[in-house]
Amino acid sequence: MVNVKRLPLPLIETYEWQYEGACMGADSEVFFSPEAERGAKRARREENAKKVCFTCPVIDRCRQHALTVQEPYGVWGGMTESERAALVRQPIAS
């Protein structure tokens, strides 16, 4: 579950970038896996979602949002759940 304390304030200005997303109006099943989806089927769905993301004018903003709030599900900003989790777990270089 998303820790709501990490979510930005519920201001329209905070979220209006989403209206510019290439995913706007797309079926959410492209970006979020059905329960128990695994293997090649999941990989194909995620690759198709990433193709949409890579055409998106707000991909960087979307990715930053997902990393900041640690979105636990779906493809956001061209990154899967596991890719985001791996990035969050990386130690900060000093």
mmCIF file with all atom_site columns, C-alpha atoms in Angstrom:
data_model
loop_
_atom_site.group_PDB
_atom_site.id
_atom_site.type_symbol
_atom_site.label_atom_id
_atom_site.label_alt_id
_atom_site.label_comp_id
_atom_site.label_asym_id
_atom_site.label_entity_id
_atom_site.label_seq_id
_atom_site.pdbx_PDB_ins_code
_atom_site.Cartn_x
_atom_site.Cartn_y
_atom_site.Cartn_z
_atom_site.occupancy
_atom_site.B_iso_or_equiv
_atom_site.pdbx_formal_charge
_atom_site.auth_seq_id
_atom_site.auth_comp_id
_atom_site.auth_asym_id
_atom_site.auth_atom_id
_atom_site.pdbx_PDB_model_num
ATOM 1  C CA . MET A 1 1  ? 0.000  0.000   0.000   1.00 0.00 ? 1  MET A CA 1
ATOM 2  C CA . VAL A 1 2  ? 1.207  3.502   -0.782  1.00 0.00 ? 2  VAL A CA 1
ATOM 3  C CA . ASN A 1 3  ? 2.331  5.478   2.232   1.00 0.00 ? 3  ASN A CA 1
ATOM 4  C CA . VAL A 1 4  ? 0.050  8.496   1.882   1.00 0.00 ? 4  VAL A CA 1
ATOM 5  C CA . LYS A 1 5  ? 2.463  10.627  3.899   1.00 0.00 ? 5  LYS A CA 1
ATOM 6  C CA . ARG A 1 6  ? 4.736  10.641  0.832   1.00 0.00 ? 6  ARG A CA 1
ATOM 7  C CA . LEU A 1 7  ? 1.968  11.946  -1.430  1.00 0.00 ? 7  LEU A CA 1
ATOM 8  C CA . PRO A 1 8  ? 2.009  15.613  -2.387  1.00 0.00 ? 8  PRO A CA 1
ATOM 9  C CA . LEU A 1 9  ? -0.775 17.890  -1.248  1.00 0.00 ? 9  LEU A CA 1
ATOM 10 C CA . PRO A 1 10 ? -4.054 17.399  -3.144  1.00 0.00 ? 10 PRO A CA 1
ATOM 11 C CA . LEU A 1 11 ? -3.668 20.531  -5.243  1.00 0.00 ? 11 LEU A CA 1
ATOM 12 C CA . ILE A 1 12 ? -4.644 20.547  -8.915  1.00 0.00 ? 12 ILE A CA 1
ATOM 13 C CA . GLU A 1 13 ? -1.312 22.188  -9.781  1.00 0.00 ? 13 GLU A CA 1
ATOM 14 C CA . THR A 1 14 ? 0.508  19.211  -8.278  1.00 0.00 ? 14 THR A CA 1
ATOM 15 C CA . TYR A 1 15 ? -1.218 16.669  -10.495 1.00 0.00 ? 15 TYR A CA 1
ATOM 16 C CA . GLU A 1 16 ? -2.172 18.544  -13.656 1.00 0.00 ? 16 GLU A CA 1
ATOM 17 C CA . TRP A 1 17 ? 0.880  17.203  -15.520 1.00 0.00 ? 17 TRP A CA 1
ATOM 18 C CA . GLN A 1 18 ? -1.019 13.903  -15.705 1.00 0.00 ? 18 GLN A CA 1
ATOM 19 C CA . TYR A 1 19 ? -3.470 15.453  -18.187 1.00 0.00 ? 19 TYR A CA 1
ATOM 20 C CA . GLU A 1 20 ? -0.582 15.777  -20.656 1.00 0.00 ? 20 GLU A CA 1
ATOM 21 C CA . GLY A 1 21 ? 0.399  12.108  -20.358 1.00 0.00 ? 21 GLY A CA 1
ATOM 22 C CA . ALA A 1 22 ? 0.441  9.825   -23.388 1.00 0.00 ? 22 ALA A CA 1
ATOM 23 C CA . CYS A 1 23 ? -1.497 7.357   -21.238 1.00 0.00 ? 23 CYS A CA 1
ATOM 24 C CA . MET A 1 24 ? -4.426 9.730   -20.777 1.00 0.00 ? 24 MET A CA 1
ATOM 25 C CA . GLY A 1 25 ? -7.540 7.825   -21.806 1.00 0.00 ? 25 GLY A CA 1
ATOM 26 C CA . ALA A 1 26 ? -5.686 4.524   -22.241 1.00 0.00 ? 26 ALA A CA 1
ATOM 27 C CA . ASP A 1 27 ? -6.951 1.338   -20.642 1.00 0.00 ? 27 ASP A CA 1
ATOM 28 C CA . SER A 1 28 ? -5.349 0.988   -17.205 1.00 0.00 ? 28 SER A CA 1
ATOM 29 C CA . GLU A 1 29 ? -4.760 -2.721  -17.883 1.00 0.00 ? 29 GLU A CA 1
ATOM 30 C CA . VAL A 1 30 ? -1.903 -1.664  -20.158 1.00 0.00 ? 30 VAL A CA 1
ATOM 31 C CA . PHE A 1 31 ? -0.044 -0.222  -17.160 1.00 0.00 ? 31 PHE A CA 1
ATOM 32 C CA . PHE A 1 32 ? -1.276 -2.338  -14.246 1.00 0.00 ? 32 PHE A CA 1
ATOM 33 C CA . SER A 1 33 ? -1.091 -6.129  -14.164 1.00 0.00 ? 33 SER A CA 1
ATOM 34 C CA . PRO A 1 34 ? -4.064 -8.328  -13.460 1.00 0.00 ? 34 PRO A CA 1
ATOM 35 C CA . GLU A 1 35 ? -3.760 -10.440 -10.340 1.00 0.00 ? 35 GLU A CA 1
ATOM 36 C CA . ALA A 1 36 ? -1.333 -13.362 -10.726 1.00 0.00 ? 36 ALA A CA 1
ATOM 37 C CA . GLU A 1 37 ? 0.035  -12.195 -14.116 1.00 0.00 ? 37 GLU A CA 1
ATOM 38 C CA . ARG A 1 38 ? 3.525  -13.636 -14.571 1.00 0.00 ? 38 ARG A CA 1
ATOM 39 C CA . GLY A 1 39 ? 6.184  -14.513 -17.091 1.00 0.00 ? 39 GLY A CA 1
ATOM 40 C CA . ALA A 1 40 ? 6.116  -13.686 -20.781 1.00 0.00 ? 40 ALA A CA 1
ATOM 41 C CA . LYS A 1 41 ? 2.590  -12.276 -20.690 1.00 0.00 ? 41 LYS A CA 1
ATOM 42 C CA . ARG A 1 42 ? 3.561  -9.758  -18.001 1.00 0.00 ? 42 ARG A CA 1
ATOM 43 C CA . ALA A 1 43 ? 6.791  -8.874  -19.797 1.00 0.00 ? 43 ALA A CA 1
ATOM 44 C CA . ARG A 1 44 ? 4.872  -8.187  -23.045 1.00 0.00 ? 44 ARG A CA 1
ATOM 45 C CA . ARG A 1 45 ? 2.345  -5.989  -21.252 1.00 0.00 ? 45 ARG A CA 1
ATOM 46 C CA . GLU A 1 46 ? 5.100  -4.035  -19.508 1.00 0.00 ? 46 GLU A CA 1
ATOM 47 C CA . GLU A 1 47 ? 6.993  -3.540  -22.779 1.00 0.00 ? 47 GLU A CA 1
ATOM 48 C CA . ASN A 1 48 ? 3.807  -2.262  -24.439 1.00 0.00 ? 48 ASN A CA 1
ATOM 49 C CA . ALA A 1 49 ? 3.261  0.133   -21.533 1.00 0.00 ? 49 ALA A CA 1
ATOM 50 C CA . LYS A 1 50 ? 6.842  1.380   -21.822 1.00 0.00 ? 50 LYS A CA 1
ATOM 51 C CA . LYS A 1 51 ? 6.337  2.045   -25.539 1.00 0.00 ? 51 LYS A CA 1
ATOM 52 C CA . VAL A 1 52 ? 3.535  4.423   -24.594 1.00 0.00 ? 52 VAL A CA 1
ATOM 53 C CA . CYS A 1 53 ? 5.693  6.002   -21.885 1.00 0.00 ? 53 CYS A CA 1
ATOM 54 C CA . PHE A 1 54 ? 8.600  6.606   -24.247 1.00 0.00 ? 54 PHE A CA 1
ATOM 55 C CA . THR A 1 55 ? 6.349  8.797   -26.432 1.00 0.00 ? 55 THR A CA 1
ATOM 56 C CA . CYS A 1 56 ? 5.159  10.809  -23.453 1.00 0.00 ? 56 CYS A CA 1
ATOM 57 C CA . PRO A 1 57 ? 5.955  14.508  -22.984 1.00 0.00 ? 57 PRO A CA 1
ATOM 58 C CA . VAL A 1 58 ? 5.767  14.186  -19.173 1.00 0.00 ? 58 VAL A CA 1
ATOM 59 C CA . ILE A 1 59 ? 7.719  10.927  -18.717 1.00 0.00 ? 59 ILE A CA 1
ATOM 60 C CA . ASP A 1 60 ? 10.307 12.542  -16.423 1.00 0.00 ? 60 ASP A CA 1
ATOM 61 C CA . ARG A 1 61 ? 7.662  14.106  -14.187 1.00 0.00 ? 61 ARG A CA 1
ATOM 62 C CA . CYS A 1 62 ? 5.751  10.819  -14.046 1.00 0.00 ? 62 CYS A CA 1
ATOM 63 C CA . ARG A 1 63 ? 8.880  8.838   -13.144 1.00 0.00 ? 63 ARG A CA 1
ATOM 64 C CA . GLN A 1 64 ? 9.835  11.343  -10.443 1.00 0.00 ? 64 GLN A CA 1
ATOM 65 C CA . HIS A 1 65 ? 6.345  11.154  -8.957  1.00 0.00 ? 65 HIS A CA 1
ATOM 66 C CA . ALA A 1 66 ? 6.462  7.353   -8.886  1.00 0.00 ? 66 ALA A CA 1
ATOM 67 C CA . LEU A 1 67 ? 9.878  7.307   -7.238  1.00 0.00 ? 67 LEU A CA 1
ATOM 68 C CA . THR A 1 68 ? 8.995  10.007  -4.711  1.00 0.00 ? 68 THR A CA 1
ATOM 69 C CA . VAL A 1 69 ? 5.795  8.366   -3.506  1.00 0.00 ? 69 VAL A CA 1
ATOM 70 C CA . GLN A 1 70 ? 7.181  4.864   -4.099  1.00 0.00 ? 70 GLN A CA 1
ATOM 71 C CA . GLU A 1 71 ? 4.259  3.740   -6.258  1.00 0.00 ? 71 GLU A CA 1
ATOM 72 C CA . PRO A 1 72 ? 4.008  0.005   -5.559  1.00 0.00 ? 72 PRO A CA 1
ATOM 73 C CA . TYR A 1 73 ? 2.111  -0.986  -8.713  1.00 0.00 ? 73 TYR A CA 1
ATOM 74 C CA . GLY A 1 74 ? 2.207  -0.493  -12.438 1.00 0.00 ? 74 GLY A CA 1
ATOM 75 C CA . VAL A 1 75 ? 4.423  1.081   -15.053 1.00 0.00 ? 75 VAL A CA 1
ATOM 76 C CA . TRP A 1 76 ? 5.091  4.760   -14.334 1.00 0.00 ? 76 TRP A CA 1
ATOM 77 C CA . GLY A 1 77 ? 7.511  6.954   -16.246 1.00 0.00 ? 77 GLY A CA 1
ATOM 78 C CA . GLY A 1 78 ? 8.728  4.013   -18.291 1.00 0.00 ? 78 GLY A CA 1
ATOM 79 C CA . MET A 1 79 ? 9.693  1.973   -15.239 1.00 0.00 ? 79 MET A CA 1
ATOM 80 C CA . THR A 1 80 ? 8.153  -1.195  -13.866 1.00 0.00 ? 80 THR A CA 1
ATOM 81 C CA . GLU A 1 81 ? 7.485  -1.900  -10.202 1.00 0.00 ? 81 GLU A CA 1
ATOM 82 C CA . SER A 1 82 ? 10.657 -3.971  -9.878  1.00 0.00 ? 82 SER A CA 1
ATOM 83 C CA . GLU A 1 83 ? 12.809 -1.397  -11.703 1.00 0.00 ? 83 GLU A CA 1
ATOM 84 C CA . ARG A 1 84 ? 11.627 1.363   -9.379  1.00 0.00 ? 84 ARG A CA 1
ATOM 85 C CA . ALA A 1 85 ? 12.125 -0.795  -6.299  1.00 0.00 ? 85 ALA A CA 1
ATOM 86 C CA . ALA A 1 86 ? 15.674 -1.652  -7.371  1.00 0.00 ? 86 ALA A CA 1
ATOM 87 C CA . LEU A 1 87 ? 16.481 2.006   -7.945  1.00 0.00 ? 87 LEU A CA 1
ATOM 88 C CA . VAL A 1 88 ? 15.095 3.023   -4.545  1.00 0.00 ? 88 VAL A CA 1
ATOM 89 C CA . ARG A 1 89 ? 17.164 0.296   -2.846  1.00 0.00 ? 89 ARG A CA 1
ATOM 90 C CA . GLN A 1 90 ? 20.464 1.487   -4.385  1.00 0.00 ? 90 GLN A CA 1
ATOM 91 C CA . PRO A 1 91 ? 22.784 3.140   -1.905  1.00 0.00 ? 91 PRO A CA 1
ATOM 92 C CA . ILE A 1 92 ? 23.467 6.829   -2.441  1.00 0.00 ? 92 ILE A CA 1
ATOM 93 C CA . ALA A 1 93 ? 26.995 7.421   -3.747  1.00 0.00 ? 93 ALA A CA 1
ATOM 94 C CA . SER A 1 94 ? 29.057 9.795   -1.672  1.00 0.00 ? 94 SER A CA 1
#
